[in-house]
Coordinates of C-alpha atoms in Angstrom, one line a residue:
X1 CA -21.8 2.1 9.7
X2 CA -18.5 2.6 11.3
X3 CA -18.3 6.3 10.2
X4 CA -21.6 7.0 11.9
X5 CA -20.5 5.7 15.3
X6 CA -17.3 7.6 15.1
X7 CA -19.0 10.8 13.9
X8 CA -20.9 10.7 17.2
X9 CA -17.6 11.1 19.1
X10 CA -17.3 14.8 18.2
X11 CA -18.3 16.2 21.6
X12 CA -19.0 19.8 22.6
X13 CA -19.1 18.8 26.2
X14 CA -17.0 16.1 28.1
X15 CA -18.2 12.6 27.3
X16 CA -17.4 9.1 28.3
X17 CA -15.8 7.2 25.4
X18 CA -15.6 3.4 25.4
X19 CA -12.1 2.1 25.5
X20 CA -10.6 -1.2 24.3
X21 CA -8.8 -3.7 26.4
X22 CA -5.7 -1.6 26.8
X23 CA -7.4 0.9 29.1
X24 CA -10.5 1.8 31.0
X25 CA -13.1 4.4 29.8
X26 CA -12.2 8.0 30.8
X27 CA -13.9 11.3 30.7
X28 CA -12.5 13.1 27.7
X29 CA -12.5 16.9 27.3
X30 CA -11.6 17.5 23.7
X31 CA -10.5 21.0 22.8
X32 CA -11.6 22.4 19.5
X33 CA -9.4 22.1 16.4
X34 CA -6.8 24.8 16.3
X35 CA -6.5 26.9 13.2
X36 CA -2.9 27.9 12.4
X37 CA -2.5 31.3 10.8
X38 CA -1.5 31.2 7.2
X39 CA 1.8 32.9 7.9
X40 CA 2.7 30.3 10.4
X41 CA 2.0 27.2 8.2
X42 CA 4.6 24.8 7.1
X43 CA 5.7 25.8 3.6
X44 CA 7.9 23.6 1.5
X45 CA 8.3 22.1 -2.0
X46 CA 8.6 18.4 -2.3
X47 CA 10.4 16.4 -5.0
X48 CA 10.4 13.1 -6.7
X49 CA 13.8 11.6 -7.4
X50 CA 14.5 8.7 -9.8
X51 CA 18.0 7.2 -9.8
X52 CA 19.5 4.4 -11.9
X53 CA 22.3 2.5 -10.2
X54 CA 24.6 -0.1 -11.7
X55 CA 25.8 -3.2 -10.0
X56 CA 28.0 -5.4 -12.3
X57 CA 25.9 -5.6 -15.5
X58 CA 22.5 -5.0 -13.9
X59 CA 20.5 -1.7 -13.6
X60 CA 18.4 -1.1 -10.5
X61 CA 15.8 1.7 -10.7
X62 CA 15.2 3.5 -7.4
X63 CA 12.1 5.7 -7.2
X64 CA 12.8 7.9 -4.3
X65 CA 9.6 9.8 -3.5
X66 CA 9.8 13.2 -1.7
X67 CA 13.2 14.0 -0.5
X68 CA 14.6 10.6 0.5
X69 CA 17.9 8.8 -0.2
X70 CA 18.7 6.1 -2.7
X71 CA 18.1 2.5 -1.4
X72 CA 18.7 -0.8 -3.1
X73 CA 19.3 -4.4 -2.1
X74 CA 22.8 -4.1 -3.4
X75 CA 25.6 -3.1 -1.1
X76 CA 26.2 0.7 -0.9
X77 CA 29.9 0.2 -1.4
X78 CA 29.5 -1.8 -4.6
X79 CA 26.7 0.1 -6.3
X80 CA 27.5 2.8 -8.8
X81 CA 25.2 5.7 -9.8
X82 CA 24.5 6.0 -13.5
X83 CA 21.9 8.8 -13.6
X84 CA 19.6 10.8 -11.3
X85 CA 16.9 13.4 -11.7
X86 CA 14.8 15.4 -9.3
X87 CA 11.4 16.9 -10.1
X88 CA 9.9 19.4 -7.7
X89 CA 6.2 19.6 -7.0
X90 CA 4.3 21.7 -4.5
X91 CA 1.9 21.2 -1.6
X92 CA -1.8 22.2 -1.6
X93 CA -2.6 24.2 1.5
X94 CA -6.3 24.2 1.0
X95 CA -7.0 25.8 4.4
X96 CA -4.9 26.9 7.4
X97 CA -3.3 23.8 8.9
X98 CA -4.1 21.6 5.9
X99 CA -1.5 19.9 3.7
X100 CA -2.6 17.8 0.7
X101 CA -1.1 16.5 -2.6
X102 CA -2.7 14.9 -5.6
X103 CA -1.4 11.3 -5.8
X104 CA -1.6 11.3 -9.5
X105 CA 0.9 14.1 -9.7
X106 CA 3.3 11.8 -8.0
X107 CA 2.8 9.2 -10.7
X108 CA 3.2 11.7 -13.5
X109 CA 6.4 12.9 -11.8
X110 CA 7.7 9.2 -11.7
X111 CA 6.8 8.8 -15.4
X112 CA 8.7 11.9 -16.6
X113 CA 11.7 11.5 -14.3
X114 CA 12.0 7.8 -15.1
X115 CA 11.9 8.3 -18.9
X116 CA 14.5 11.1 -18.6
X117 CA 16.9 9.4 -16.3
X118 CA 16.8 6.1 -18.3
X119 CA 17.5 8.1 -21.4
X120 CA 20.4 9.9 -19.7
X121 CA 21.8 6.5 -18.6
X122 CA 21.7 5.3 -22.2
X123 CA 20.1 2.0 -21.1
X124 CA 16.6 0.7 -20.3
X125 CA 17.4 -2.9 -19.3
X126 CA 16.3 -2.3 -15.7
X127 CA 16.3 -5.5 -13.6
X128 CA 14.6 -4.4 -10.5
X129 CA 12.6 -1.4 -9.1
X130 CA 12.7 -0.2 -5.5
X131 CA 10.8 2.6 -3.8
X132 CA 10.9 4.8 -0.7
X133 CA 8.6 7.7 0.2
X134 CA 7.3 10.3 2.6
X135 CA 6.0 8.8 5.8
X136 CA 2.6 8.9 7.6
X137 CA 0.4 10.2 4.8
X138 CA -3.1 8.9 4.0
X139 CA -4.3 8.0 0.5
X140 CA -7.9 6.9 0.2
X141 CA -8.8 4.6 -2.7
X142 CA -12.2 3.7 -4.1
X143 CA -13.3 0.3 -5.4
X144 CA -11.4 0.9 -8.6
X145 CA -8.2 1.8 -6.6
X146 CA -8.5 5.5 -7.6
X147 CA -8.0 8.3 -5.1
X148 CA -11.3 9.6 -3.6
X149 CA -9.6 12.7 -2.2
X150 CA -6.1 14.3 -2.4
X151 CA -3.6 12.6 -0.1
X152 CA -3.5 14.1 3.4
X153 CA 0.2 14.2 4.1
X154 CA 2.6 14.3 7.1
X155 CA 2.6 18.1 7.4
X156 CA -1.2 18.3 7.9
X157 CA -2.4 19.6 11.2
X158 CA -6.1 19.1 11.1
X159 CA -6.2 16.1 13.6
X160 CA -5.1 17.9 16.7
X161 CA -8.3 17.3 18.6
X162 CA -8.4 13.6 17.5
X163 CA -4.9 13.1 18.8
X164 CA -5.9 14.5 22.2
X165 CA -9.0 12.3 22.1
X166 CA -6.9 9.2 21.5
X167 CA -4.3 10.1 24.2
X168 CA -6.9 10.9 26.8
X169 CA -9.2 7.9 26.1
X170 CA -6.7 5.2 25.6
X171 CA -3.9 6.5 27.9
X172 CA -0.7 8.0 26.6
X173 CA 1.7 5.3 28.0
X174 CA -0.6 2.4 27.0
X175 CA -0.9 3.7 23.5
X176 CA 2.8 4.3 23.1
X177 CA 3.6 0.8 24.5
X178 CA 1.8 -0.7 21.6
X179 CA 2.6 1.7 18.7
X180 CA 5.9 3.2 19.8
X181 CA 4.5 6.7 19.5
X182 CA 1.9 9.0 20.9
X183 CA -0.9 9.9 18.5
X184 CA 0.4 12.6 16.1
X185 CA -1.1 15.0 13.6
X186 CA -0.5 13.9 10.0
X187 CA -0.3 10.2 10.9
X188 CA -2.6 7.9 9.1
X189 CA -4.4 6.7 12.3
X190 CA -5.3 10.1 13.6
X191 CA -6.2 11.3 10.0
X192 CA -8.7 8.4 9.7
X193 CA -10.3 9.4 13.0
X194 CA -10.6 13.0 11.8
X195 CA -12.2 11.9 8.6
X196 CA -14.7 9.7 10.4
X197 CA -15.7 12.6 12.6
X198 CA -15.7 15.3 10.0
X199 CA -15.9 13.8 6.5
X200 CA -17.6 10.4 6.8
X201 CA -18.8 10.6 3.2
X202 CA -15.2 10.2 2.1
X203 CA -14.7 7.1 4.1
X204 CA -18.0 5.6 2.9
X205 CA -16.4 5.7 -0.6
X206 CA -13.1 4.2 0.6
X207 CA -12.3 0.6 0.0
X208 CA -8.5 0.7 0.7
X209 CA -6.1 3.0 2.5
X210 CA -2.4 3.2 1.6
X211 CA 0.6 5.3 2.2
X212 CA 2.2 7.6 -0.4
X213 CA 4.9 5.3 -1.9
X214 CA 2.4 2.4 -1.8
X215 CA 0.2 4.3 -4.3
X216 CA 3.1 4.4 -6.7
X217 CA 3.7 0.7 -6.3
X218 CA 0.0 0.1 -6.9
X219 CA 0.3 2.0 -10.2
X220 CA 3.2 -0.2 -11.2
X221 CA 2.0 -3.6 -10.1
X222 CA -1.8 -3.4 -9.5
X223 CA -1.3 -4.8 -5.9
X224 CA -2.2 -3.1 -2.7
X225 CA 0.2 -3.4 0.2
X226 CA 2.6 -1.5 2.4
X227 CA 5.9 -2.4 4.1
X228 CA 6.6 -2.8 7.8
X229 CA 8.5 0.6 8.1
X230 CA 5.7 2.6 6.6
X231 CA 3.1 0.7 8.6
X232 CA 5.0 1.5 11.8
X233 CA 4.6 5.2 11.1
X234 CA 0.8 5.2 11.0
X235 CA 0.3 5.2 14.8
X236 CA -2.0 2.2 14.6
X237 CA 0.7 -0.5 14.2
X238 CA 2.0 -2.9 16.9
X239 CA 5.7 -2.4 16.6
X240 CA 6.5 -5.5 18.7
X241 CA 4.2 -7.9 17.0
X242 CA 4.8 -6.5 13.6
X243 CA 1.1 -6.3 12.9
X244 CA -1.8 -3.8 12.9
X245 CA -2.7 -2.8 16.5
X246 CA -6.0 -4.7 16.7
X247 CA -7.2 -3.3 20.0
X248 CA -6.8 0.3 18.9
X249 CA -8.4 -0.5 15.5
X250 CA -11.3 -2.1 17.4
X251 CA -11.8 1.1 19.4
X252 CA -11.6 3.2 16.3
X253 CA -14.0 0.8 14.6
X254 CA -11.9 0.8 11.4
X255 CA -12.8 -2.0 9.1
X256 CA -9.8 -4.2 8.9
X257 CA -10.4 -4.9 5.2
X258 CA -9.5 -1.3 4.2
X259 CA -5.9 -1.6 5.6
X260 CA -3.2 -3.0 3.4
X261 CA -1.3 -6.2 4.0
X262 CA 2.1 -5.6 5.5
X263 CA 5.2 -6.9 3.8
X264 CA 8.9 -6.9 4.7
X265 CA 10.7 -4.0 3.0
X266 CA 12.8 -6.4 0.8
X267 CA 9.9 -8.5 -0.4
X268 CA 9.2 -8.5 -4.1
X269 CA 5.6 -7.1 -4.0
X270 CA 4.8 -7.6 -7.7
X271 CA 5.9 -7.1 -11.3
X272 CA 5.7 -4.1 -13.5
X273 CA 2.5 -4.3 -15.5
X274 CA 2.5 -3.8 -19.2
X275 CA 0.5 -0.5 -19.1
X276 CA 2.8 1.0 -16.4
X277 CA 5.8 -0.2 -18.4
X278 CA 4.6 1.6 -21.5
X279 CA 4.2 4.8 -19.5
X280 CA 7.6 4.5 -17.9
X281 CA 9.4 3.4 -21.1
X282 CA 10.6 0.1 -19.5
X283 CA 10.0 -3.6 -20.1
X284 CA 7.1 -5.2 -18.4
X285 CA 7.6 -7.9 -15.8
X286 CA 10.4 -6.1 -13.8
X287 CA 10.3 -7.1 -10.1
X288 CA 9.1 -4.3 -7.9
X289 CA 10.3 -4.4 -4.3
X290 CA 8.0 -3.3 -1.4
X291 CA 10.4 -0.6 -0.4
X292 CA 10.4 1.5 2.8
X293 CA 9.7 4.8 4.4
X294 CA 12.1 7.7 3.7
X295 CA 13.9 7.7 7.1
X296 CA 14.8 4.0 7.1
X297 CA 15.9 4.5 3.5
X298 CA 18.3 7.3 4.3
X299 CA 19.5 5.3 7.3
X300 CA 20.4 2.3 5.1
X301 CA 22.0 4.6 2.6
X302 CA 24.1 6.1 5.3
X303 CA 25.0 2.7 6.9
X304 CA 22.7 2.9 9.9
X305 CA 21.8 -0.8 10.0
X306 CA 22.7 -1.6 13.6
X307 CA 22.9 0.2 16.9
X308 CA 25.8 2.5 17.7
X309 CA 25.4 5.2 15.1
X310 CA 23.0 8.0 14.5
X311 CA 22.0 10.5 11.8
X312 CA 20.6 14.0 11.7
X313 CA 18.5 15.1 8.7
X314 CA 17.6 18.8 8.2
X315 CA 15.2 19.7 5.4
X316 CA 11.5 20.4 5.1
X317 CA 11.3 18.5 8.4
X318 CA 14.1 17.6 10.8
X319 CA 14.9 14.1 12.2
X320 CA 17.4 12.5 14.5
X321 CA 17.6 8.7 13.8
X322 CA 19.4 5.9 15.6
X323 CA 18.8 2.1 15.3
X324 CA 18.0 -0.1 18.3
X325 CA 17.6 -3.8 18.7
X326 CA 16.1 -4.0 22.2
X327 CA 14.8 -1.9 25.1
X328 CA 11.9 -0.6 23.1
X329 CA 10.2 1.2 26.0
X330 CA 9.2 4.4 24.3
X331 CA 10.1 7.9 25.6
X332 CA 6.9 9.8 25.0
X333 CA 8.9 12.7 23.4
X334 CA 10.2 10.3 20.7
X335 CA 9.0 7.7 18.2
X336 CA 10.1 4.0 18.2
X337 CA 9.4 2.4 14.8
X338 CA 10.3 -0.7 12.9
X339 CA 13.3 -0.4 10.7
X340 CA 13.5 -1.7 7.1
X341 CA 16.3 -3.9 8.3
X342 CA 14.8 -7.2 9.6
X343 CA 14.4 -7.5 13.4
X344 CA 15.6 -4.0 14.0
X345 CA 13.8 -0.8 15.2
X346 CA 14.9 2.8 15.5
X347 CA 14.3 5.8 17.7
X348 CA 13.3 8.9 15.9
X349 CA 13.1 12.5 17.1
X350 CA 11.3 14.7 14.7
X351 CA 10.0 18.2 14.0
X352 CA 7.7 19.2 11.2
X353 CA 9.6 22.3 10.1
X354 CA 13.4 22.5 10.0
X355 CA 13.3 25.7 8.0
X356 CA 14.9 24.4 4.8

């Protein structure tokens, strides 16, 4: 199987690793995984925010997962907030350098915050649901769409050796020309490679892989998908062709069927199922929009929908964000990802710990 072939890539000595069409095979000297002392690990508490906004006589429910901003398909100037509620939940550091969360705690947080904020608003006639969420993380799902393991999230450091393997084998510039980024720890692509080399039994049970906000939409609609802005943050997405990076996936030997379909951020991805509606205290059949990653969400909320303006975010992590429409040649110190705004990209400078 695919996990067996990748498991063999865990070298103690330099080995020649086959490369796809984007580069020639190179000799790779992979350093051992680095353990980060417990007192130097990233420590933070995440939160789920649910907001009800009013536009004319309609209510729009925004499920903003893990420290993002409110986003809707209404204009920011016209929308009015009706109610909002944050619910904090922690991170499981199961070992030095590890960062995991139980996806079902996210769903329980959405249930409790949604019920409370709708009650506070005094109305439950929600006409649409939108989502945003933390970027990069990996949620493995079994054949029944249930998590087979806690989500491995953006702050996780375990895939350091895998990132070096990807960079050395495929070539840093060649890789970044396709994905807009170097391989990075905590990104879905490097996490999958770590799992294949270190925990293949988990991948043998995996039928689908999604990102954090997409798991919440799955719980609402029963449909598996992601949006273009979250797909771009995986490190295995072709940012120019707006599709999965097939050459890189071929080298990784990742079965294409485990990856979600990619939607535009404004696409209606499904309707609220009856069972989810009962849990949330809402009517079934409400349209659920695909949504976007947290950085594009805050950008839209702050009016960063075209080049010429930038934002700085300081929190658990830190980011500098500016939209671009052309000249996508990546600086290897930065990321270039697809924006939630159609035919737009953005340059992102990021650090994992901004000390707040």
